[in-house]
CSV table of C-alpha atoms in Angstrom, one decimal:
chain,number,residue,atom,x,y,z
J,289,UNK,CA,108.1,85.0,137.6
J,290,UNK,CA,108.1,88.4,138.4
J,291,UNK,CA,109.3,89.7,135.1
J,292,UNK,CA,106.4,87.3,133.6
J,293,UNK,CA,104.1,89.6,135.6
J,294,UNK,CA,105.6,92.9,134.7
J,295,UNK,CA,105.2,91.8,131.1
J,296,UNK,CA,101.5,91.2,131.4
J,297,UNK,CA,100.4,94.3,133.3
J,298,UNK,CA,102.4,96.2,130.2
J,299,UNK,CA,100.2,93.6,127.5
J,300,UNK,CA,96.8,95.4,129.9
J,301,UNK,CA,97.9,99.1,129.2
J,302,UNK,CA,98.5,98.4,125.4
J,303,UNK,CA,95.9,100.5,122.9
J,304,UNK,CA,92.6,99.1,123.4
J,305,UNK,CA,92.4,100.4,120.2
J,306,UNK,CA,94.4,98.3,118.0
J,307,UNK,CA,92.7,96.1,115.1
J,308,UNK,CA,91.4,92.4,115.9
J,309,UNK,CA,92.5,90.6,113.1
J,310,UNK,CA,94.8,91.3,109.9
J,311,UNK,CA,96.2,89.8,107.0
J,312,UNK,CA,99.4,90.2,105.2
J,313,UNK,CA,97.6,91.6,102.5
J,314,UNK,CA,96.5,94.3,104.6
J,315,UNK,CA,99.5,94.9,105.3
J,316,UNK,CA,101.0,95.2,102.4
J,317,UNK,CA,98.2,97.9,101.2
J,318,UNK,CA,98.5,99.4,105.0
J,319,UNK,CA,102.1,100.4,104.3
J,320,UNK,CA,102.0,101.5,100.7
J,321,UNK,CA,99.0,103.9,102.3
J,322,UNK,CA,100.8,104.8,105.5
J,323,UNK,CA,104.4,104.7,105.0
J,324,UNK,CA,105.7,108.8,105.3
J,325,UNK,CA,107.6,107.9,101.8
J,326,UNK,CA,104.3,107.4,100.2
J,327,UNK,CA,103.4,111.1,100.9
J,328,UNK,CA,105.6,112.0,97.8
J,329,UNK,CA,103.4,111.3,95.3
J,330,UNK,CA,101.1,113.7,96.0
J,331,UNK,CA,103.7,116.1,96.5
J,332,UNK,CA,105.0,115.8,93.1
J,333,UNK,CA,101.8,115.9,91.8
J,334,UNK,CA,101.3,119.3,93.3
J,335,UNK,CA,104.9,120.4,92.4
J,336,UNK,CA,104.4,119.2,88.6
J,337,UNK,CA,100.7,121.4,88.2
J,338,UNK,CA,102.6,123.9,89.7
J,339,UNK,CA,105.9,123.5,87.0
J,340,UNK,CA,103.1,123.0,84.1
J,341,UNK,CA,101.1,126.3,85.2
J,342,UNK,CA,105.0,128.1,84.9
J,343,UNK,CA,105.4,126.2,81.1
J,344,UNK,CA,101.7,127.9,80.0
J,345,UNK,CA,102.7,131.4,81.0
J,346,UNK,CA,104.7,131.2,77.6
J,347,UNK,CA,101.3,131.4,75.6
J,348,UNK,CA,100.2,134.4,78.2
J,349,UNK,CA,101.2,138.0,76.9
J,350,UNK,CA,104.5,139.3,78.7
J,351,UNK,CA,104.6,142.9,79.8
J,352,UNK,CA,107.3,144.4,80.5
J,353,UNK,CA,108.4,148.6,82.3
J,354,UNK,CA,110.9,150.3,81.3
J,355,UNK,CA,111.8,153.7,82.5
J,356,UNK,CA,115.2,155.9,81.7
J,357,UNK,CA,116.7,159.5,82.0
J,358,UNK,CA,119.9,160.2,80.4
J,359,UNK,CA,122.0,162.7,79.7
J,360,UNK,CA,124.4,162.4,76.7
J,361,UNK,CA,127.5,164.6,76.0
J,362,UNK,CA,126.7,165.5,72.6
J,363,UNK,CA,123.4,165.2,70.3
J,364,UNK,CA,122.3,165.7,66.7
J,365,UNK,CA,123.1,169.3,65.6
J,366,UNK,CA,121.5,170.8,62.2
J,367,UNK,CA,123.0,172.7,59.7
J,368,UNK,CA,122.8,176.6,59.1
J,369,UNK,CA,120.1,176.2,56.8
J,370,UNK,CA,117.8,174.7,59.5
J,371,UNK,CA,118.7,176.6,61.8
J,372,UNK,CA,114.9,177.4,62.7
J,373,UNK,CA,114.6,173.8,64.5
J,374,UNK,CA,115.3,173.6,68.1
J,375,UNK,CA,118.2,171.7,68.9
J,376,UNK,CA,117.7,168.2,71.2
J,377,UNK,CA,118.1,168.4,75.1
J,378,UNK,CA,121.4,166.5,76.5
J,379,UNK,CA,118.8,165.3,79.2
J,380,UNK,CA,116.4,162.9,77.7
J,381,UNK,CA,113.5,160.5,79.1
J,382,UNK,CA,111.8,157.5,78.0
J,383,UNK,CA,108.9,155.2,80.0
J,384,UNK,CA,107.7,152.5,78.2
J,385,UNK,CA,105.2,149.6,78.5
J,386,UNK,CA,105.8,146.5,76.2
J,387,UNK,CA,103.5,143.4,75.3
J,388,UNK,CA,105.0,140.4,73.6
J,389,UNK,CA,102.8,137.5,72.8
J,390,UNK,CA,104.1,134.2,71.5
J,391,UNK,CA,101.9,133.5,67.9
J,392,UNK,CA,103.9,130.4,67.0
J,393,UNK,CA,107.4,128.5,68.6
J,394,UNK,CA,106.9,125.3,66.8
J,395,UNK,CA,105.1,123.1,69.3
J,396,UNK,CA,107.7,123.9,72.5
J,397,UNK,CA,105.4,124.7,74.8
J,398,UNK,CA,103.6,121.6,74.3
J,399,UNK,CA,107.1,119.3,74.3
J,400,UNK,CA,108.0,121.1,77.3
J,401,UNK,CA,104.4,120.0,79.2
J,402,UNK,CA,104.6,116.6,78.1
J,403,UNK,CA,108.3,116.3,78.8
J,404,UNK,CA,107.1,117.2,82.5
J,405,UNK,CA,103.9,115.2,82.5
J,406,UNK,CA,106.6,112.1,81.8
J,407,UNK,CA,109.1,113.2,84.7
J,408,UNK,CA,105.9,113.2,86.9
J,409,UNK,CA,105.4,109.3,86.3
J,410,UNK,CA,108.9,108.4,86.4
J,411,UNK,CA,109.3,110.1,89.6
J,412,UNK,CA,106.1,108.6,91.1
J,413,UNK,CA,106.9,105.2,89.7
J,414,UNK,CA,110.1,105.5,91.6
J,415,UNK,CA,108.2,106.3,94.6
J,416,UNK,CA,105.7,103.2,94.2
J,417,UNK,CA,109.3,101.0,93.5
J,418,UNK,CA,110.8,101.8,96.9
J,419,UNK,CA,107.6,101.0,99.0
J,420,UNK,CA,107.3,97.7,97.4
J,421,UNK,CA,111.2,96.8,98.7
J,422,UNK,CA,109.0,97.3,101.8
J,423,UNK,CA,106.8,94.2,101.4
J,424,UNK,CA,109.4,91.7,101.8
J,425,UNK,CA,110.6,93.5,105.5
J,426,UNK,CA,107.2,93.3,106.1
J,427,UNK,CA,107.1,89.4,105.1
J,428,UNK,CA,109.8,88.7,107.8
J,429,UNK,CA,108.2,90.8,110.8
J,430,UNK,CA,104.9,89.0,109.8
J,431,UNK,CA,105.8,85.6,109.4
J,432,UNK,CA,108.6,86.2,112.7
J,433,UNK,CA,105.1,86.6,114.3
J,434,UNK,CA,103.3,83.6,113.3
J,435,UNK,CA,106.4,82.2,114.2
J,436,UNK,CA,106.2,83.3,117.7
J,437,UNK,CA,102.5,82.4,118.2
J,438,UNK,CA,103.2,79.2,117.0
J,439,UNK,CA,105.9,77.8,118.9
J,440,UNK,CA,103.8,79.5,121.8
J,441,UNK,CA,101.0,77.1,121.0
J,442,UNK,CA,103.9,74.3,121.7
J,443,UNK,CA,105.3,75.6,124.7
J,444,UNK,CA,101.9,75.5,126.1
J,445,UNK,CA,101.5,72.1,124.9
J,446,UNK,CA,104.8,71.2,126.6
J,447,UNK,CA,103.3,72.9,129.9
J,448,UNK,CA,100.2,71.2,129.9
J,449,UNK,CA,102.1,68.0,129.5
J,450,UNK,CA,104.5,68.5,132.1
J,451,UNK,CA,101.8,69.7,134.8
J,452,UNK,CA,100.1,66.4,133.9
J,453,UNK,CA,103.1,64.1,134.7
J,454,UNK,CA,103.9,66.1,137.7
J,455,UNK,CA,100.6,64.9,139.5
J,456,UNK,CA,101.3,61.4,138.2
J,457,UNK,CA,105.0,61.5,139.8
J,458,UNK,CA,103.9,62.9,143.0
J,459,UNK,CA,101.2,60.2,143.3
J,460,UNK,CA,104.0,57.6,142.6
J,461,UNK,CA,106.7,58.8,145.1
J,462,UNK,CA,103.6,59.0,147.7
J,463,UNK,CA,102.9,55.7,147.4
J,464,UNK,CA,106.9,54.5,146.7
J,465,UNK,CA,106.9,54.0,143.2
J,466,UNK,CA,109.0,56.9,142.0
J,467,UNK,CA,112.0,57.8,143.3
J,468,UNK,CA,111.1,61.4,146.1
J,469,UNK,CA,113.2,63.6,144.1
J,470,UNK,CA,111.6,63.1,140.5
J,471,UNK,CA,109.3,65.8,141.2
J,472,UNK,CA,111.9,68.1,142.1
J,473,UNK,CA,113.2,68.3,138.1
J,474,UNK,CA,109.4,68.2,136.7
J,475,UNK,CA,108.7,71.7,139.1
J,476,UNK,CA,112.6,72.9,137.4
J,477,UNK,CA,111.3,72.2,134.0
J,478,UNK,CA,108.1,74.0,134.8
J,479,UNK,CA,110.2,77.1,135.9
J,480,UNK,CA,112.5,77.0,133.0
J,481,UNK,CA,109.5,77.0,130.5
J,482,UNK,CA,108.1,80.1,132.5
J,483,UNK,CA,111.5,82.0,131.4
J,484,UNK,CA,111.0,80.8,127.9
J,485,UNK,CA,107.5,82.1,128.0
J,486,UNK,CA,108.7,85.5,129.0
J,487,UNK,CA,111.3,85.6,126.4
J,488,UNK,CA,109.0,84.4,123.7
J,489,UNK,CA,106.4,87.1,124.4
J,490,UNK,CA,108.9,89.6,124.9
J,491,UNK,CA,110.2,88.8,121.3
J,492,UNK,CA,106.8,89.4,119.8
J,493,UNK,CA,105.9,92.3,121.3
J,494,UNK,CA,109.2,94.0,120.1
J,495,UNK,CA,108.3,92.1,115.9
J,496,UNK,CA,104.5,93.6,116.7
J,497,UNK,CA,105.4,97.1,117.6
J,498,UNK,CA,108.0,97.0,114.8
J,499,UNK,CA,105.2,96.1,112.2
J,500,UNK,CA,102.5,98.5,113.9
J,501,UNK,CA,105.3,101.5,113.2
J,502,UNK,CA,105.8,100.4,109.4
J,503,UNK,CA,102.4,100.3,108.6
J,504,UNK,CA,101.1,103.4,110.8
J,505,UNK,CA,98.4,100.9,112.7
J,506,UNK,CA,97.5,100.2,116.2
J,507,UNK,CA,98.3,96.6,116.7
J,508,UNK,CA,99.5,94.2,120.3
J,509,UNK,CA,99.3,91.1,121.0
J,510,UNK,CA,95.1,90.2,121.1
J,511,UNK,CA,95.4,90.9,117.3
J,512,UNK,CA,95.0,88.0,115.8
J,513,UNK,CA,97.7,87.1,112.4
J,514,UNK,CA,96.1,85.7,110.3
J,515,UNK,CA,98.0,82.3,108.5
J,516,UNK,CA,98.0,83.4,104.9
J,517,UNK,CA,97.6,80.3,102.6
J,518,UNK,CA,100.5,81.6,99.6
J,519,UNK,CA,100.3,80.1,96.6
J,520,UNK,CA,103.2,80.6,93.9
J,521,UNK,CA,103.2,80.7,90.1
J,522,UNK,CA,106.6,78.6,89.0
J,523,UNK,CA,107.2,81.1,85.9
J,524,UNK,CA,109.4,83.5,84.7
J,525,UNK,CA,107.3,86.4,83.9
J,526,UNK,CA,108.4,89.5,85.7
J,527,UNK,CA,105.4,92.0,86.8
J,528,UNK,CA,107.9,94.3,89.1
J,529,UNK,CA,107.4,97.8,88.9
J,530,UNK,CA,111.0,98.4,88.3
J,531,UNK,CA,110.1,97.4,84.7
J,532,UNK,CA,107.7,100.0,84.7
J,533,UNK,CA,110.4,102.6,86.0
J,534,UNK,CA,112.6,101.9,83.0
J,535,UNK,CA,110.3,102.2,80.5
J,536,UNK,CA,109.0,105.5,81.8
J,537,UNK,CA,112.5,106.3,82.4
J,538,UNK,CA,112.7,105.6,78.4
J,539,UNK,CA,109.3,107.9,77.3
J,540,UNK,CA,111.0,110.5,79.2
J,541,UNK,CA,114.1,110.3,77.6
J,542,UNK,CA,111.7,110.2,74.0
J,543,UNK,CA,110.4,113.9,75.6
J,544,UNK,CA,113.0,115.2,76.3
J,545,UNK,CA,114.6,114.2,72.4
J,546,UNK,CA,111.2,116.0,71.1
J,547,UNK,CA,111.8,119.2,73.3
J,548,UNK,CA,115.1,119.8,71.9
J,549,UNK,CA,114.2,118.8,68.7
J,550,UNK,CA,111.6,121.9,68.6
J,551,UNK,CA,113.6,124.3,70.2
J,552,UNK,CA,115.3,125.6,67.2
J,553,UNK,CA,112.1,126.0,65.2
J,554,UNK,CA,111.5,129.2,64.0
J,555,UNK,CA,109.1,131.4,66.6
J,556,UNK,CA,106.8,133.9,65.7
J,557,UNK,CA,105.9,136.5,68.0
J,558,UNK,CA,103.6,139.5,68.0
J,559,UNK,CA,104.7,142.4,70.2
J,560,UNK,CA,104.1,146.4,71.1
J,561,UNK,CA,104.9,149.2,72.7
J,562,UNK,CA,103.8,152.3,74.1
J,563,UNK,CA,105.4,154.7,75.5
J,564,UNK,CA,105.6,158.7,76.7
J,565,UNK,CA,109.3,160.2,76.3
J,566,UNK,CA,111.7,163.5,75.7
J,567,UNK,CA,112.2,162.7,72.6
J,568,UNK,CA,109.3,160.6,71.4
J,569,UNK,CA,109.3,158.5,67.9
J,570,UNK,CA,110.0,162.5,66.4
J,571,UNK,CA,113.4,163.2,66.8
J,572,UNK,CA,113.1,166.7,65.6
J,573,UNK,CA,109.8,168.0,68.3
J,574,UNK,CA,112.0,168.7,71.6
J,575,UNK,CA,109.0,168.0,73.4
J,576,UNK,CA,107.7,165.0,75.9
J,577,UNK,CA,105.3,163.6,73.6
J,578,UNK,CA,103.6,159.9,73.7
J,579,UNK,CA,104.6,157.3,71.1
J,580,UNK,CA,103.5,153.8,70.2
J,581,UNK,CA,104.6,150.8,67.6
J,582,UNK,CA,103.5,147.5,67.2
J,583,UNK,CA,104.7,144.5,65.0
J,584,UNK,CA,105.5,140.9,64.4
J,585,UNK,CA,109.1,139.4,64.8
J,586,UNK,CA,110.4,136.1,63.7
J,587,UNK,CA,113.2,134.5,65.5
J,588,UNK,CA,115.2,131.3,64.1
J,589,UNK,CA,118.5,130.2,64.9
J,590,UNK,CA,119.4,128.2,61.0
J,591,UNK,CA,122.6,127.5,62.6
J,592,UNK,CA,124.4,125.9,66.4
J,593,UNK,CA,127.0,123.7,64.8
J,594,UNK,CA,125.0,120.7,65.9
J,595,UNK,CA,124.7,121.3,69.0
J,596,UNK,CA,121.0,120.2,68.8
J,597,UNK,CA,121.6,117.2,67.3
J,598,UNK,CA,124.7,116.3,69.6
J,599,UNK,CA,122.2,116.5,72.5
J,600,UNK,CA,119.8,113.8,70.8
J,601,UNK,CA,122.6,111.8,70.4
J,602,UNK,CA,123.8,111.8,73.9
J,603,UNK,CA,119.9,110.7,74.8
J,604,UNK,CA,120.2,108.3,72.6
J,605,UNK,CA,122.9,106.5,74.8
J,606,UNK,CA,120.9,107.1,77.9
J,607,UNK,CA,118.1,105.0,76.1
J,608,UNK,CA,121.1,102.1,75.5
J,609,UNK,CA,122.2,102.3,78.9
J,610,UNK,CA,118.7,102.1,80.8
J,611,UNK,CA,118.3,99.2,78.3
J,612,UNK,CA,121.5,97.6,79.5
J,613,UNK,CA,119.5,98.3,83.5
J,614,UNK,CA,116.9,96.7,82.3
J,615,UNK,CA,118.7,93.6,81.2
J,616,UNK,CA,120.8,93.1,84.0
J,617,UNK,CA,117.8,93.7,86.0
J,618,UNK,CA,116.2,90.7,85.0
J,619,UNK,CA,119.0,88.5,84.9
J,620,UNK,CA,119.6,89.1,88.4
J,621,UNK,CA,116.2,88.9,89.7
J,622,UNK,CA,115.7,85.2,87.2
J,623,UNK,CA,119.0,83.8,88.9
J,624,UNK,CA,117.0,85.4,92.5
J,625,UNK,CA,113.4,84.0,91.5
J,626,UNK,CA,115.6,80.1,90.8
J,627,UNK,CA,117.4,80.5,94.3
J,628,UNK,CA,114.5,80.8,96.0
J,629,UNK,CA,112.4,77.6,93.8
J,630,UNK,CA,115.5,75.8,95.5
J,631,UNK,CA,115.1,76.7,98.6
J,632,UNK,CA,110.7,76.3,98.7
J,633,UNK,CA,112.1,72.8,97.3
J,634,UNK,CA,114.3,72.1,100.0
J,635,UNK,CA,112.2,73.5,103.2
J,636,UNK,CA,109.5,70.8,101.7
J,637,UNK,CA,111.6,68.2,101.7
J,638,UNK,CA,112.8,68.8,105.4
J,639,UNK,CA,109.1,69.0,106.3
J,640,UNK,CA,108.7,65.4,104.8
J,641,UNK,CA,111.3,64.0,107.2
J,642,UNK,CA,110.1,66.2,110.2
J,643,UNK,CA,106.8,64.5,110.3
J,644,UNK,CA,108.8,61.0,110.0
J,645,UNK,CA,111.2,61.9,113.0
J,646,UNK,CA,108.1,63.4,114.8
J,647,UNK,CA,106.7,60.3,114.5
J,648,UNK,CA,109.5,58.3,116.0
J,649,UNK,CA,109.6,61.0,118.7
J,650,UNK,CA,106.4,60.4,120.4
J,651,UNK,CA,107.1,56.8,120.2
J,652,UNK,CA,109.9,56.9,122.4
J,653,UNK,CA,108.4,59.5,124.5
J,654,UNK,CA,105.5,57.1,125.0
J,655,UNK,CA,107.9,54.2,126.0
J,656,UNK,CA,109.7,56.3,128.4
J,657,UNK,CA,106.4,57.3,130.1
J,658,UNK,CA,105.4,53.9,130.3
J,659,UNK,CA,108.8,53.3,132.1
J,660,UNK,CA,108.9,56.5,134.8
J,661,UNK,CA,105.2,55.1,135.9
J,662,UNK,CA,107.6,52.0,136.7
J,663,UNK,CA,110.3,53.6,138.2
J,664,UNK,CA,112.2,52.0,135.5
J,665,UNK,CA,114.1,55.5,134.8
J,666,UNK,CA,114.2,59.4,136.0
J,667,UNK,CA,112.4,62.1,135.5
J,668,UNK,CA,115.4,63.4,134.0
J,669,UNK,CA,115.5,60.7,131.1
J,670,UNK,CA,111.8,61.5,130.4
J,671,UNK,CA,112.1,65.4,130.5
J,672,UNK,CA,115.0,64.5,127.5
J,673,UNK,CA,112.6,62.6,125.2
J,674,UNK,CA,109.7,65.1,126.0
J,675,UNK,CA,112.2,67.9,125.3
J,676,UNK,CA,113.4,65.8,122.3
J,677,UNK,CA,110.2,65.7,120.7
J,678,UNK,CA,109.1,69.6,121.5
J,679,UNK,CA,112.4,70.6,119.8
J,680,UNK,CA,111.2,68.7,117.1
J,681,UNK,CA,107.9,69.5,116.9
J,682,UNK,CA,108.8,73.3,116.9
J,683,UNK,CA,111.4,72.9,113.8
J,684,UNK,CA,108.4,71.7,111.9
J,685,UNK,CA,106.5,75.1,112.9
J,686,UNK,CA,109.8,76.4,111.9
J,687,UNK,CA,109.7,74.9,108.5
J,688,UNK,CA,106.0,75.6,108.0
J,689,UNK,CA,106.6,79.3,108.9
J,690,UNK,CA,109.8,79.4,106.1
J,691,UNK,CA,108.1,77.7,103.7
J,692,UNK,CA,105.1,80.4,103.7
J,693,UNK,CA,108.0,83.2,104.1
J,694,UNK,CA,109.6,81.8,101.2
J,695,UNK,CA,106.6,81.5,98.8
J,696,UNK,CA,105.6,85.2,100.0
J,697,UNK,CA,109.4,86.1,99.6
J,698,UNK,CA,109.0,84.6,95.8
J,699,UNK,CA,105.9,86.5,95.1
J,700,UNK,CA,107.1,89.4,95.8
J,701,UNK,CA,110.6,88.9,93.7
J,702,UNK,CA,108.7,88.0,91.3
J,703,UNK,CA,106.2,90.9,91.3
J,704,UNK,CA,102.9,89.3,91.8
């Protein structure tokens, strides 16, 4: 009793905070919000402006400095006949400043930005695939907590029930129609239910602090869980986003062919140069003089013994083999959506016969009450039958909960 009342000072200090009522929808959205995975996406959105700004400094002019002094063992010497022009220096100097712009590279720059446009949704799309693996951990703390407020709901029952027939049996032994000691095992009962209290709540707060970590929201046990009414589509259509993820993984792979397609195109670029030197451009003025040229250059590689094309090829298989994914994908998720149509089946049929055996239950439980007010038998015998028919009672709570876990369970696999 004392651990009963440890336990409910701790349920006082809990967040005052925490939300009055959710769903399972809610949750769902709470942890695809909340979840520190779900932080990525904005992350590689950040990461791939970045990489795009990087890709555009190709259409940018590029400038580059260059600066050398030499000195060279031997240099241009002039005949006899011109022997009026001063002979070069051995020590030379050169500073430079260059400017290339790209005119033309055959659409790369653009292949390269939409190659990493596509990486961007396959990457996110990944990211939005592993928080939805999330939803069906969050169907079995949920439901484990419907669970435990349900067979709560029949413990008290039970309680009720048993405080009830206690008064009755210690009327009867005081006026010597029940045996003296029948009491005695109603009071036991009564403290064994107390421990099963304790162990119940215990349980649920550890399946609500659990679900209040995944989802990133205060929640204890006043929050009210709300009973979802699930509803299933019996069909084999497939929504997941793992579908999504392979055809992205696909236009990637289409980029990707595209980008290497275009990188040997011919470029065209534009470029000059200025610069201040001993020599300049005129080899024969021994002077520091300043010097400029400017131009076009075209640049195409005609031949890389198919290199390129060996490339696209091997792409081309990557395409095969997330097709191949793909397909075994949705044969194993088909033969998982028909395993759990089996079991939904089978939980309703035990849910038929639970309500039948139920029924039985209270029957006998409502002969053998008859019979302790008679001293006909103990309160043993009638703690068994009452027992017989809680156990009972709370495998049909059971059955309720799986069912609704298993049509949830089936909406998700499915991708609805």
């Amino acid at each position: 009793m004392k651990q009963f009342i440890v336990i409910f000072a701790i349920l006082l200090t809990l967040p005052s905070v925490a939300q009055n009522s959710i769903t399972l929808e809610e949750c769902y959205q709470l942890v695809k919000d909340n979840y520190p995975l779900a932080k990525q996406s904005q992350l590689l959105g950040a990461q791939n402006k970045l990489d795009e700004e990087v890709v555009n400094t190709a259409k940018l002019p590029q400038l580059s400095l260059d600066a050398q002094a030499t000195y060279q063992s031997d240099v241009i010497e002039f005949p006899l006949a011109m022997s009026g022009i001063e002979p070069l220096n051995k020590d030379q100097y050169r500073a430079t400043l260059s400017v290339n712009q790209l005119i033309y590279n055959g659409g790369l720059t653009e292949a390269s930005l939409n190659l990493k446009s596509a990486q961007l949704k396959t990457k996110q799309k990944q990211v939005d695939v592993n928080l939805y693996h999330l939803k069906q951990q969050i169907n079995q703390l949920y439901f484990s907590i419907l669970l435990a407020q349900e067979s709560k709901l029949l413990l008290n029952a039970k309680q009720t029930q048993l405080e009830a027939k206690l008064k009755e049996v210690k009327s009867g032994i005081k006026y010597g129609v029940v045996l003296p000691s029948s009491d005695k095992v109603l009071e036991a009962e009564l403290l064994k239910l107390s421990q099963q209290f304790q162990e119940l709540e215990s349980n649920r707060i550890i399946l609500i602090e659990t679900l209040s970590s995944l989802i990133n929201q205060p929640l204890n046990v006043e929050t009210e869980f709300q009973n979802p009414l699930v509803e299933t589509k019996l069909d084999s259509e497939l929504t997941r986003p793992e579908l999504e993820l392979f055809q992205f993984k696909k236009e990637e792979i289409e980029h990707s062919e595209s980008l290497i397609a275009k990188q040997n195109y011919p470029k065209l670029l534009g470029f000059a140069t200025g610069g201040y030197g001993n020599p300049g451009l005129n080899m024969l003025d021994n002077s520091f003089q300043t010097f400029y040229t400017a131009g076009v250059k075209l640049n195409w590689n005609v031949f890389d013994w198919d290199s390129n094309k060996k490339q696209r090829q091997s792409l081309a298989i990557n395409k095969d083999v997330i097709d191949t994914e793909t397909e075994t994908f949705k044969l194993n998720t088909n033969i998982e959506l028909n395993q759990q149509q089996k079991d939904i089946a089978k939980i309703e049929g035990f849910m038929a016969s639970d309500l039948e055996i139920i029924n039985l239950r209270k029957e006998v439980l409502k002969s053998a009450d008859s019979q302790l007010k008679n001293g006909v038998i103990t309160s043993s015998a009638y703690i068994t039958e009452l027992t017989n028919l809680y156990e009972d009672q709370n495998v049909l709570v059971k059955h309720k909960i799986q069912l609704q876990l298993a049509k949830a369970n089936y909406n998700i696999i499915k991708g609805q």
